[in-house]
Each structure stands twice: as C-alpha cells, then as structure tokens.
mmCIF file of C-alpha atoms and ligand atoms in Angstrom:
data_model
loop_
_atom_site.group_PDB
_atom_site.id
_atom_site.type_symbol
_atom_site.label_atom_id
_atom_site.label_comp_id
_atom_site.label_asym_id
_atom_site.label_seq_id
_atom_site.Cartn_x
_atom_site.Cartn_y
_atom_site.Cartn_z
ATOM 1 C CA UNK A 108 0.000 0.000 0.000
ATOM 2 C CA UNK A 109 1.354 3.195 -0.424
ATOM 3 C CA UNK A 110 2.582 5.738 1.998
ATOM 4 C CA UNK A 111 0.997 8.215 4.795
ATOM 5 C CA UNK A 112 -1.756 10.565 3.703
ATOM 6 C CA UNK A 113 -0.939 13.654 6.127
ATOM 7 C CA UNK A 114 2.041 14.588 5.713
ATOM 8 C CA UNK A 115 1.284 17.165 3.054
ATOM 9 C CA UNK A 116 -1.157 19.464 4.910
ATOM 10 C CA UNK A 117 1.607 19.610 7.586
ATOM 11 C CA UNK A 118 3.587 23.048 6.874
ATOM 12 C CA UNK A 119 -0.845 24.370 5.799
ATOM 13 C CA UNK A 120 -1.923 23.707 9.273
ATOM 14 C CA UNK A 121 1.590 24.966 11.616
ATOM 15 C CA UNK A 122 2.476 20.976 12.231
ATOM 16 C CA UNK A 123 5.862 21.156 11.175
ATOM 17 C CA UNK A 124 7.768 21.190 14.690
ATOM 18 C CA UNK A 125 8.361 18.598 16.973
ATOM 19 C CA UNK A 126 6.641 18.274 20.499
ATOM 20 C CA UNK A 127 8.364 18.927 23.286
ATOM 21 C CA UNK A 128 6.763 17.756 25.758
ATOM 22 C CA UNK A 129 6.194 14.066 27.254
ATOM 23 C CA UNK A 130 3.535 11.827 25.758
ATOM 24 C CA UNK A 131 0.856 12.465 28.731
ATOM 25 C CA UNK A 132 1.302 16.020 28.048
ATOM 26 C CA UNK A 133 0.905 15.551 24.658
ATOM 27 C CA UNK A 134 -2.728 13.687 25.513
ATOM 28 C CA UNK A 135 -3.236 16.476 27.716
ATOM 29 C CA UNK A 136 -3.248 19.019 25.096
ATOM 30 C CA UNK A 137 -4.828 16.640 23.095
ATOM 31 C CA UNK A 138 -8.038 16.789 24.366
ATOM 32 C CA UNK A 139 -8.155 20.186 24.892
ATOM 33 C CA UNK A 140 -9.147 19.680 20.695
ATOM 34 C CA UNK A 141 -12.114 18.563 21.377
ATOM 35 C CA UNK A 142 -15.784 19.904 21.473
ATOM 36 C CA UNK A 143 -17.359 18.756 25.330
ATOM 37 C CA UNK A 144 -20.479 20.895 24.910
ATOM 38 C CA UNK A 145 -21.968 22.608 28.268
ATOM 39 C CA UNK A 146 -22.535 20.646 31.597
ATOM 40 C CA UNK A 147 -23.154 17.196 31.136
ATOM 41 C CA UNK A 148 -25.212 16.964 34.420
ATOM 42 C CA UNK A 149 -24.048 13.702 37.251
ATOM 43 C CA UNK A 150 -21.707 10.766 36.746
ATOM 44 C CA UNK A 151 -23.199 7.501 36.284
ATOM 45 C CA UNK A 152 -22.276 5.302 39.187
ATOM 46 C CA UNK A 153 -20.643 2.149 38.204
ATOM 47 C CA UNK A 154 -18.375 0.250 40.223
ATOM 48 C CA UNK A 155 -14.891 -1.020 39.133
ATOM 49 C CA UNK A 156 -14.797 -4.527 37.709
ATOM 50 C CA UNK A 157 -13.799 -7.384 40.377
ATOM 51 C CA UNK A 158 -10.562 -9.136 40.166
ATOM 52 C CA UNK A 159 -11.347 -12.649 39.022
ATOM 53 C CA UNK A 160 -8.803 -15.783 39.605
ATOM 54 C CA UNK A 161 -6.634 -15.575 36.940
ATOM 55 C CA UNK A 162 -5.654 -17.917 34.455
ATOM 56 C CA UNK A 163 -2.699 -19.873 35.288
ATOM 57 C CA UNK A 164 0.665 -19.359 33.233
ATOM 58 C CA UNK A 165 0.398 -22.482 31.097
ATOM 59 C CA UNK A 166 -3.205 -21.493 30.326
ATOM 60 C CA UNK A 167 -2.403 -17.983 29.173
ATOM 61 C CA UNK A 168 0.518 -18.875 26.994
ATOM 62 C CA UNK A 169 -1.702 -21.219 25.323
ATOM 63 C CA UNK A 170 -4.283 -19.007 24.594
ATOM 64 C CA UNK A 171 -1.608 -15.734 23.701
ATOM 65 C CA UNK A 172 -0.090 -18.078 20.930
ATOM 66 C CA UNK A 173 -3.045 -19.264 19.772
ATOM 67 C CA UNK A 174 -4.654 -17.659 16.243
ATOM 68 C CA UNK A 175 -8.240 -16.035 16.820
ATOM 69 C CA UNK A 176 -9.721 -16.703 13.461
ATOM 70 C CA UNK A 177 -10.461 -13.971 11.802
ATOM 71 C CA UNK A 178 -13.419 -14.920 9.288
ATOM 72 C CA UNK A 179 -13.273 -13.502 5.693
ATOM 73 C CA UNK A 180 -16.695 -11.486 6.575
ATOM 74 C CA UNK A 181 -14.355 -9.405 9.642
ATOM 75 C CA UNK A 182 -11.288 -8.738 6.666
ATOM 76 C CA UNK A 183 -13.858 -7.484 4.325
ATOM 77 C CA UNK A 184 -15.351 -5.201 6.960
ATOM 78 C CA UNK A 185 -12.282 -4.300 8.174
ATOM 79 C CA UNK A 186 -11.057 -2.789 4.702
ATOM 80 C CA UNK A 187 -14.496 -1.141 3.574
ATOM 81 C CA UNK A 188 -15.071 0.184 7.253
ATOM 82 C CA UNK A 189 -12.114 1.265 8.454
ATOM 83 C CA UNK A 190 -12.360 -0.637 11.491
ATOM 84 C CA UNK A 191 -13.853 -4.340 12.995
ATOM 85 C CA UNK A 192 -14.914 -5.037 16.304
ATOM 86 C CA UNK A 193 -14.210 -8.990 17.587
ATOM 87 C CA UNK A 194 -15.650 -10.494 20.163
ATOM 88 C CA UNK A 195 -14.506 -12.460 22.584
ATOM 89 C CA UNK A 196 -10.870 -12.183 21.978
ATOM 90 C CA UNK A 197 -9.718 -12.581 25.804
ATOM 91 C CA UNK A 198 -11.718 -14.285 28.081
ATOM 92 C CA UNK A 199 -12.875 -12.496 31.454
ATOM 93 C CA UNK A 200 -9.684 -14.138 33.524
ATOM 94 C CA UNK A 201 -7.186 -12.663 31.272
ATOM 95 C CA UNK A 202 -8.927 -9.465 31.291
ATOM 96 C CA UNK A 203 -8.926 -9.305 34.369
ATOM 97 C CA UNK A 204 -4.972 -9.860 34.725
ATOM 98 C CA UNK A 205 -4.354 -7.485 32.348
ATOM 99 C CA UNK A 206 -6.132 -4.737 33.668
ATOM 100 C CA UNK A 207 -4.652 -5.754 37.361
ATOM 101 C CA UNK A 208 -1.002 -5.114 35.776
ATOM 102 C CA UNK A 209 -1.922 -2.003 33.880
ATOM 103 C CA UNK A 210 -3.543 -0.354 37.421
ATOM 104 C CA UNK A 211 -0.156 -1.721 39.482
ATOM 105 C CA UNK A 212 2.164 -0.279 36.371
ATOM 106 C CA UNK A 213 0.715 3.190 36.530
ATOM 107 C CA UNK A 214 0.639 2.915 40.326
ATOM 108 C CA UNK A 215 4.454 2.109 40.523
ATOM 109 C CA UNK A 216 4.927 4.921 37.775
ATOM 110 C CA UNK A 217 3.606 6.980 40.673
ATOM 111 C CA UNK A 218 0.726 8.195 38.799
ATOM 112 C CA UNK A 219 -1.514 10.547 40.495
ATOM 113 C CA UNK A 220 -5.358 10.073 38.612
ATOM 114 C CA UNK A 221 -7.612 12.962 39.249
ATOM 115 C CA UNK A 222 -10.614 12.910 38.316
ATOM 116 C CA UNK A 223 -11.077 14.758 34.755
ATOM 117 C CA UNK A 224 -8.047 13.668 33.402
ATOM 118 C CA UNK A 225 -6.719 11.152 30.492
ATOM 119 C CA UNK A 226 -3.918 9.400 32.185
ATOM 120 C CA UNK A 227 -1.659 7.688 29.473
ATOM 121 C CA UNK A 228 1.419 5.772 29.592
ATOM 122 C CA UNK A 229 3.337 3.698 26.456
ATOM 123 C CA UNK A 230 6.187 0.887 26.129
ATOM 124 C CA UNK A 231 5.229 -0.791 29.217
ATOM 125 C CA UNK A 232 6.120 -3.883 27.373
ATOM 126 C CA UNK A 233 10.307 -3.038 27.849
ATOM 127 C CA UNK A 234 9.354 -2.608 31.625
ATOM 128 C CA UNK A 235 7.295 -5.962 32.572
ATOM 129 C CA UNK A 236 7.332 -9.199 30.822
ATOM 130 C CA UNK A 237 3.859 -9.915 31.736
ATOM 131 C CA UNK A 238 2.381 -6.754 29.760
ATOM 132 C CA UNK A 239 4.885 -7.921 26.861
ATOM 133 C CA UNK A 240 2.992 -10.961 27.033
ATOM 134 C CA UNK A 241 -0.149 -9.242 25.921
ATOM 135 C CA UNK A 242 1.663 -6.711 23.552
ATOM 136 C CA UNK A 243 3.523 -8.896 21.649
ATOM 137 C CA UNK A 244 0.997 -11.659 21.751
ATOM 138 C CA UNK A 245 0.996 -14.198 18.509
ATOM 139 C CA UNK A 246 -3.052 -13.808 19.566
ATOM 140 C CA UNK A 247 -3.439 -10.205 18.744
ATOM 141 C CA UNK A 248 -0.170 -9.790 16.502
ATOM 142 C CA UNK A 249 -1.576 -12.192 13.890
ATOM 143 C CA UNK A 250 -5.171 -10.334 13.999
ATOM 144 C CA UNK A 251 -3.823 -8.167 12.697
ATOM 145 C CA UNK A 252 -1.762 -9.398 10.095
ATOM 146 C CA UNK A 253 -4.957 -11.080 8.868
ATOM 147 C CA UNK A 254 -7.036 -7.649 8.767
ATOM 148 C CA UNK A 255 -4.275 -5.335 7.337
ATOM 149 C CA UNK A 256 -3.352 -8.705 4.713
ATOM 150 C CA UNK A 257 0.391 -8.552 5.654
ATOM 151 C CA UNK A 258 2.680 -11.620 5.966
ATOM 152 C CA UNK A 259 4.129 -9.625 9.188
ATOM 153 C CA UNK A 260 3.545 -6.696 11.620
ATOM 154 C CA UNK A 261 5.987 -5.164 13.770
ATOM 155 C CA UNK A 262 5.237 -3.261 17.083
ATOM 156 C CA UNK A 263 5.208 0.633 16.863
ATOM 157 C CA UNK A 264 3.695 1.607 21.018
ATOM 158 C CA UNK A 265 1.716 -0.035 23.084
ATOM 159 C CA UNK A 266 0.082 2.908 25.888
ATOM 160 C CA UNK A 267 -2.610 2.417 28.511
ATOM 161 C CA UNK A 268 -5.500 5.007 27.966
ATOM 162 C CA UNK A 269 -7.360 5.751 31.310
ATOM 163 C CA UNK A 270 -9.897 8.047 30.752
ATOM 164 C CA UNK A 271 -10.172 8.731 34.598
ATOM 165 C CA UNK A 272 -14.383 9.500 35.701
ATOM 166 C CA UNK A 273 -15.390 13.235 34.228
ATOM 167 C CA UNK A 274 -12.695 13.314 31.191
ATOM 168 C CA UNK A 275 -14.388 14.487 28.538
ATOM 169 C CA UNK A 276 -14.225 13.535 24.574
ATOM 170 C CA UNK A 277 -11.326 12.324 22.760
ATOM 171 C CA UNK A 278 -11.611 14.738 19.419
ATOM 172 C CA UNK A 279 -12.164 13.108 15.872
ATOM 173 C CA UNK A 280 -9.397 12.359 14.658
ATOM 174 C CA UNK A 281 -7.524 9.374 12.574
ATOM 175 C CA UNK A 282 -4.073 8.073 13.389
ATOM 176 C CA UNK A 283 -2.393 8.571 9.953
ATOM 177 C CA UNK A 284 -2.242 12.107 11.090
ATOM 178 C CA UNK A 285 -0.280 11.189 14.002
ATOM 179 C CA UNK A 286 1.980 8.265 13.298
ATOM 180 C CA UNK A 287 5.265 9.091 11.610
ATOM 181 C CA UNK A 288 5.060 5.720 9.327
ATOM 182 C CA UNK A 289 4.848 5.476 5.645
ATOM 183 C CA UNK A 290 2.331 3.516 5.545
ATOM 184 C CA UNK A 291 -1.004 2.706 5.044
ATOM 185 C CA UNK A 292 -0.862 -0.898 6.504
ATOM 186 C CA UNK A 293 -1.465 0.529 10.651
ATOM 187 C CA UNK A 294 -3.836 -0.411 12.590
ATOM 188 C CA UNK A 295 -4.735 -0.446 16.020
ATOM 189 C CA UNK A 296 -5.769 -3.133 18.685
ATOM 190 C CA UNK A 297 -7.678 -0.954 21.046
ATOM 191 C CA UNK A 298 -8.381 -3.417 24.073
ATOM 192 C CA UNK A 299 -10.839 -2.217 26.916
ATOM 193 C CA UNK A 300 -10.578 -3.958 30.434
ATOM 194 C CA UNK A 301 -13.842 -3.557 31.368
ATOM 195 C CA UNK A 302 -17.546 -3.838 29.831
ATOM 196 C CA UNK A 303 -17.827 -0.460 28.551
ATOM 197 C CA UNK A 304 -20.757 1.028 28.281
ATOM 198 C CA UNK A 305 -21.381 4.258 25.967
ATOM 199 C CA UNK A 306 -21.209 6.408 29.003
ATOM 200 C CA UNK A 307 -17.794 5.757 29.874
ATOM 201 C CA UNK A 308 -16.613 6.672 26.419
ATOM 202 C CA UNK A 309 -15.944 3.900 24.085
ATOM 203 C CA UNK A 310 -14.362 4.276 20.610
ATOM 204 C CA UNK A 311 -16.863 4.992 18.082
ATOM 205 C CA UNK A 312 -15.616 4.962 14.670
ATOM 206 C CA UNK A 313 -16.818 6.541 11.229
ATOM 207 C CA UNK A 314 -17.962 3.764 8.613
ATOM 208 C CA UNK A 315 -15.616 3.895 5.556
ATOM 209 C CA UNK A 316 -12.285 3.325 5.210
ATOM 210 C CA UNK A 317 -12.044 6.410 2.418
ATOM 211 C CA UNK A 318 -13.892 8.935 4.785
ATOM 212 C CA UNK A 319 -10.673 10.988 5.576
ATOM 213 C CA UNK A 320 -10.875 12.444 2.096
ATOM 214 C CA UNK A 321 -14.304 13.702 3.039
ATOM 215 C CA UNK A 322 -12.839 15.837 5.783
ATOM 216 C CA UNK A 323 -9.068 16.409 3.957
ATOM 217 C CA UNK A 324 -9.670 20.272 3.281
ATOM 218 C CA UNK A 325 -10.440 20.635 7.211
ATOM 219 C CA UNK A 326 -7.492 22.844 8.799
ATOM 220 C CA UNK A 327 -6.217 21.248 11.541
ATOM 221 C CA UNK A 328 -6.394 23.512 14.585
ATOM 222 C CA UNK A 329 -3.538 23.221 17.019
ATOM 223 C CA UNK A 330 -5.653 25.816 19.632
ATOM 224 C CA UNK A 331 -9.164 25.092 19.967
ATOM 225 C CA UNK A 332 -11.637 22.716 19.053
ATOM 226 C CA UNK A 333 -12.503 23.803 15.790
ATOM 227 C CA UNK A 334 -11.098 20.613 14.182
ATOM 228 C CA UNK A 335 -13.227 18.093 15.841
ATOM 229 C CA UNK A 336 -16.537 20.589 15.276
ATOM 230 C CA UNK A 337 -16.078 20.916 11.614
ATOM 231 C CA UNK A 338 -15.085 17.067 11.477
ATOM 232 C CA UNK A 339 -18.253 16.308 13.336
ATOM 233 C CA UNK A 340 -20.639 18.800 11.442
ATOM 234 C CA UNK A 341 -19.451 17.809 8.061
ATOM 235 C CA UNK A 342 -19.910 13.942 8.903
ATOM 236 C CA UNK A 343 -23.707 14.689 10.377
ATOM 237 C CA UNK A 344 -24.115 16.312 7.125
ATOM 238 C CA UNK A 345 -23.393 13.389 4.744
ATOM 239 C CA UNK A 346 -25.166 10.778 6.795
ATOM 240 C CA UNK A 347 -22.000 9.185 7.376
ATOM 241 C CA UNK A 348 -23.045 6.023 10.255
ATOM 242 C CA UNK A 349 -20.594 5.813 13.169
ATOM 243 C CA UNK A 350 -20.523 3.234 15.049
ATOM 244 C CA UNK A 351 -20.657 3.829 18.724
ATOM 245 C CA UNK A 352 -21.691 1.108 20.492
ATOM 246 C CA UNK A 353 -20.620 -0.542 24.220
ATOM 247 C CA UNK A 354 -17.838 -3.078 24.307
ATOM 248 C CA UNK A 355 -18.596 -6.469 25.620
ATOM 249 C CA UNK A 356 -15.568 -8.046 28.570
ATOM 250 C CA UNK A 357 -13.060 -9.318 26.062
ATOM 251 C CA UNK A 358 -13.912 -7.323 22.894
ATOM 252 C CA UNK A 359 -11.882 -5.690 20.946
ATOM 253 C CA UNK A 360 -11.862 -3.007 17.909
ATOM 254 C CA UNK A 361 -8.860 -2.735 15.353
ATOM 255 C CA UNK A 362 -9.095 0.458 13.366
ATOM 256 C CA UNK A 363 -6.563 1.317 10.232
ATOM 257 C CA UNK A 364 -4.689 4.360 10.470
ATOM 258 C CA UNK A 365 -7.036 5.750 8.056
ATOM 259 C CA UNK A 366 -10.631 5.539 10.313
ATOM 260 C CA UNK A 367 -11.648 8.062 11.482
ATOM 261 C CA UNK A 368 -12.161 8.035 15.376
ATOM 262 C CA UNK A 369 -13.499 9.681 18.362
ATOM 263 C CA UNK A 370 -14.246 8.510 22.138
ATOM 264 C CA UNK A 371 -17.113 10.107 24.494
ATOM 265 C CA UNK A 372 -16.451 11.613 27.444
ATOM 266 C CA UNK A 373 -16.418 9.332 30.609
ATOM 267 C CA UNK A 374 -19.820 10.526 32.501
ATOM 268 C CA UNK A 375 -19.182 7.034 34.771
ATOM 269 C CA UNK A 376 -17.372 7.250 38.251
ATOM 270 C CA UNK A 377 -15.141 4.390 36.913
ATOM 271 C CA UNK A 378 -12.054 5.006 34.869
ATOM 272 C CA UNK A 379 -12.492 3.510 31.223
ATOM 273 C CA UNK A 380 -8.999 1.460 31.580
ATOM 274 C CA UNK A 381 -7.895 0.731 27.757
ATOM 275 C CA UNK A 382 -5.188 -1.250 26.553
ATOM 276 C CA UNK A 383 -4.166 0.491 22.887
ATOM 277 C CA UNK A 384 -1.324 -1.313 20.841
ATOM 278 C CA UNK A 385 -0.411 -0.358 17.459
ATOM 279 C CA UNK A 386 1.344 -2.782 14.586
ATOM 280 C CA UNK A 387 2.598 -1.621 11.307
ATOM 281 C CA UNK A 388 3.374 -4.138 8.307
ATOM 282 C CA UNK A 389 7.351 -5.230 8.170
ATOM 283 C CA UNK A 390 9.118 -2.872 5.784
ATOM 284 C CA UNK A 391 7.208 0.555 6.450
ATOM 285 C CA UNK A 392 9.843 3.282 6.375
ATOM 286 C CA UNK A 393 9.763 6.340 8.970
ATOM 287 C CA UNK A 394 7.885 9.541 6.744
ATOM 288 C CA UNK A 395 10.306 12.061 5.518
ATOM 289 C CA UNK A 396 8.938 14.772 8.135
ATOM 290 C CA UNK A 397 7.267 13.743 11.411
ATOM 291 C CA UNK A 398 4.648 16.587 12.714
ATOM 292 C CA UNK A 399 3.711 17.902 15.877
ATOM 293 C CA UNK A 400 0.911 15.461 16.087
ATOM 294 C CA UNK A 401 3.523 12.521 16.417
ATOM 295 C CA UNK A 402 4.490 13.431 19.965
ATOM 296 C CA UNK A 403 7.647 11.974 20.971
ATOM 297 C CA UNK A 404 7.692 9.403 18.049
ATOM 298 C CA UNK A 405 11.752 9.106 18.497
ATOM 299 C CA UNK A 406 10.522 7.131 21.744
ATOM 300 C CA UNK A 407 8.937 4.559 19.792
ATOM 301 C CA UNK A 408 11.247 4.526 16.967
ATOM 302 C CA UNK A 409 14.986 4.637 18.314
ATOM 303 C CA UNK A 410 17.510 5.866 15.592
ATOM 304 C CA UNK A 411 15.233 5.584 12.909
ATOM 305 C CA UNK A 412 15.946 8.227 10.540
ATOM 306 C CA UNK A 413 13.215 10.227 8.047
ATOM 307 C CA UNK A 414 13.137 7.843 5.269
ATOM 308 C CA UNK A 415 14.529 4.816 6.900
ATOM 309 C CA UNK A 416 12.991 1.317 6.902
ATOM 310 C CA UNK A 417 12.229 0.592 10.392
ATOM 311 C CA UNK A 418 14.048 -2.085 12.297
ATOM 312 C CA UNK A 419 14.759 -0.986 15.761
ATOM 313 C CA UNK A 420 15.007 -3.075 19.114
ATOM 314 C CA UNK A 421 11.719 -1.904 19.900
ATOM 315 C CA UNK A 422 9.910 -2.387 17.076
ATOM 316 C CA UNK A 423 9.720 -6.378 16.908
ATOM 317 C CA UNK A 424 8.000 -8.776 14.652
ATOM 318 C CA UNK A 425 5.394 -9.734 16.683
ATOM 319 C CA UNK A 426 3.220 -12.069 14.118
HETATM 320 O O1 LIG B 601 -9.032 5.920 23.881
HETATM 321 C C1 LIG B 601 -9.299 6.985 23.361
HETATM 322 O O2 LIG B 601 -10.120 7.782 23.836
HETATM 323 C C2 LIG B 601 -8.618 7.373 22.071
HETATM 324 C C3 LIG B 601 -7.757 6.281 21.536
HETATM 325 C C4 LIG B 601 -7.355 6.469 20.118
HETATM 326 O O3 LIG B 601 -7.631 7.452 19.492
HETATM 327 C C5 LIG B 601 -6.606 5.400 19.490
HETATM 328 O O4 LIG B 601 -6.268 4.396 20.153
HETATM 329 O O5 LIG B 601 -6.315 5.522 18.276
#
C-alpha cells in the first residue's frame, strides 16, 4: 500500500515542529481539541470490575499463541469500514490480569489520577514481561496481520489510555495524522478492560475506510476545538453512520490508520482502563517529516531516521 496521507497538509496547518513535551502532556493538550459541549449533568455510578482468579501461566501462553480466526466477513469489513470489532478475543480471567497489571504499572509509575483527566502511559512492554505478554501476543499480533493482509507486523507503542471519571471527549481524529510511518498498513488493537458502556466513552468509529478524504480540506487547529466541530458537522451532514456502540468483557476493535475516530467523554465514576497497541506491516519506512501530532515518536522509533525502513530493538515482529 502506499505511503501516509498527512504529511502534506503539515507546513498548511503549523504541524511542522516537533513536540516537546512528554507523551501524557501531549494527551493532555490533546483533548483540549475537542468539542465537550456545556454541563453534562451527574456521573453515572458504576463500580470497578472485580478481580477474578486468573488464568494460570500455562493457560495464558496457550491461549496468547493461539490464532483467533479472523473470518473472511471481519477482513472485508475491516477494509471497507475502516475498522472491525471482535468479540470475545480474551476471556474475562485474562482481562482481568491485564487490567490488574496495567492499574499496578501506573501505580508504581507513581501516577496521580484525578478525576477529569486522560492518564496515558506507552512501552510498558520493555518494563514488565507480563504486559509484553499481551503486547507482543501471537493472539493479537496475527489479527492483525490477517485484517491489514500482511505476511508480518511489527510493534510501533503499546500505551494504557485511562480516561479517569469526568474526562471528557477524545476529538475526531484518525491516526495517519499522528503516526510518523509510511504507511497505510497501521492499525490499532484498542483493548478495553472492562464492559464499557457508551457512558464511559468507548471508541466509536466513522464507517468507511475512504472517509478521511471527506474531511481532507479541514485545517487542523492546534488551539481550539474547531477541528473536531467541523469534522463532526461535516460527517452529520453526509449521513456518514458511526458506530458507537458498548464493548462487551473481552472485545476488541482494530481500526486502520485511516478511520476516522473519536471517544465520548467518561460521565461514569469508573475510569475507562484501555489497553491500545499499534502494529505496522514489516518494511514501512519512517515519513520524511514527522509533525507535531507525532508526539515523541523518536521514543517509539529509536535511531530511525526520516526515510529509513524501520528495524529498531523496539519495534519487533510480533506475528
Ligand atoms: O481511547 C481513546 O479515547 C482514544 C484512543 C485512540 O484514538 C486510538 O487508540 O487511536
């Protein structure tokens, strides 16, 4: 497939300069993009999700290495749509262990999480064995390989998303725009560690794979939420369906760099805990110019130069 989409509106819209900043910072001002509305009246009490026995070690290498099967109905979805959502991908148990390691890693990271805010963290795979586990799973590596058609798929980030009780939307947006990789075989396995109802802010995705051209004249707004309004209006105007539905325990949505994407606000007291991993077929080069809207991308892609194919220690096959 051929390369990245976004990097030409990128001098047009003032995204030609690196961030400075970390990556929560970068979410921070992130979300700052997006249109919340006025008050959104009480949170919706829901309780955090029990800690179930967890599957022994044996059992949860055999089901990490084992292939989901992804039918040809879900890869023809996947490529008109944009996106697919799979059920039943983890069971409950493993769910459950995952999100237990993701609350303990941001914990040890000595992570504050107010209320109101989008606490994120990335590469926790080079830190514990037991998230790498997960990340670099044959399970969800060869998923998708299978939607994206690719013999292979190297790792670019993993990053837990907790959208902490009272965080409000993520803005529309779609990840081509963001990751420095010239490619359009990216997608992302966006994993959510509880049920997730729509009031806690699940993704909901735009139907059509071909919908960023819609939107491609749309300035990108570093400053204000202008973006995501336009973005919004303009879809509402041509009908497009977006899907938007509640995850079930162990679902899962993988979305191609070129979906367009938005999340809800959390109006729950419980923080939507996420587990977000994105792959990129072997042999993708870096773009020639990484934006703004890449954050720290060098993180993720260690001495990869502009133009380079990448092969780096932290990118591994993982398929
Ligand atoms: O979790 C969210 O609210 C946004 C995540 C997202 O945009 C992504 O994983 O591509």
């Amino acid at each position: 497939m051929s390369g990245n989409v976004s990097q030409s509106h990128a001098a047009r819209d003032g995204l030609d300069t690196a961030w400075t900043g970390d990556n929560n910072e970068w979410w921070d001002w992130y979300l700052t993009l997006a249109d919340n509305g006025g008050d959104q009246g009480p949170l919706t009490e829901v309780e955090e999700p029990d800690q179930l026995p967890e599957p022994s070690a044996a059992e949860l290498d055999a089901l990490l290495a084992e292939v989901y099967p992804v039918t040809a109905e879900q890869r023809e979805s996947f490529a008109r749509d944009g996106f697919v959502k799979l059920p039943a991908v983890l069971p409950p148990a493993a769910v459950s262990r995952l999100r237990r390691l993701l609350v303990e890693h941001l914990a040890a990271a000595g992570r504050d999480r107010p209320e109101g805010r989008f606490t994120s963290d990335e590469l926790m795979w080079t830190h514990s064995a037991e998230i790498a586990a997960f990340v670099l799973s044959r399970r969800l590596g060869r998923i998708v390989a299978d939607l994206l058609a690719v013999e292979d798929v190297r790792v670019y980030h993993d990053n837990v998303l907790a959208k902490e009780p009272a965080c409000g939307r993520t803005p529309w947006h779609f990840d081509d725009h963001h990751f420095p990789i010239d490619s359009q075989a990216v997608a992302t396995v966006w994993m959510p560690l509880q049920h997730t109802p729509r009031e806690m802010g699940p993704l909901s995705f735009a139907r059509g794979v071909d919908l960023h051209r819609l939107v491609d004249d749309v300035s990108f707004s570093t400053e204000d939420a202008s973006y995501d309004r336009t973005v919004s209006r303009a879809f509402a105007e041509a009908g497009v369906s977006v899907e938007d539905g509640p995850f079930e325990l162990g679902e899962i949505s993988v979305h191609s760099s070129l979906c367009f994407h938005t999340a809800g606000p959390n109006r729950t007291t419980a923080p939507r805990m996420v587990l977000a991993t994105t792959y990129f077929a072997d042999g993708a080069a870096v773009v020639p110019s990484p934006t703004l809207v890449s954050g720290q991308w060098q993180q993720f892609l260690p001495g990869a130069q502009p133009g380079e194919v990448i092969d780096t220690p932290l990118n591994p096959v993982v398929s």
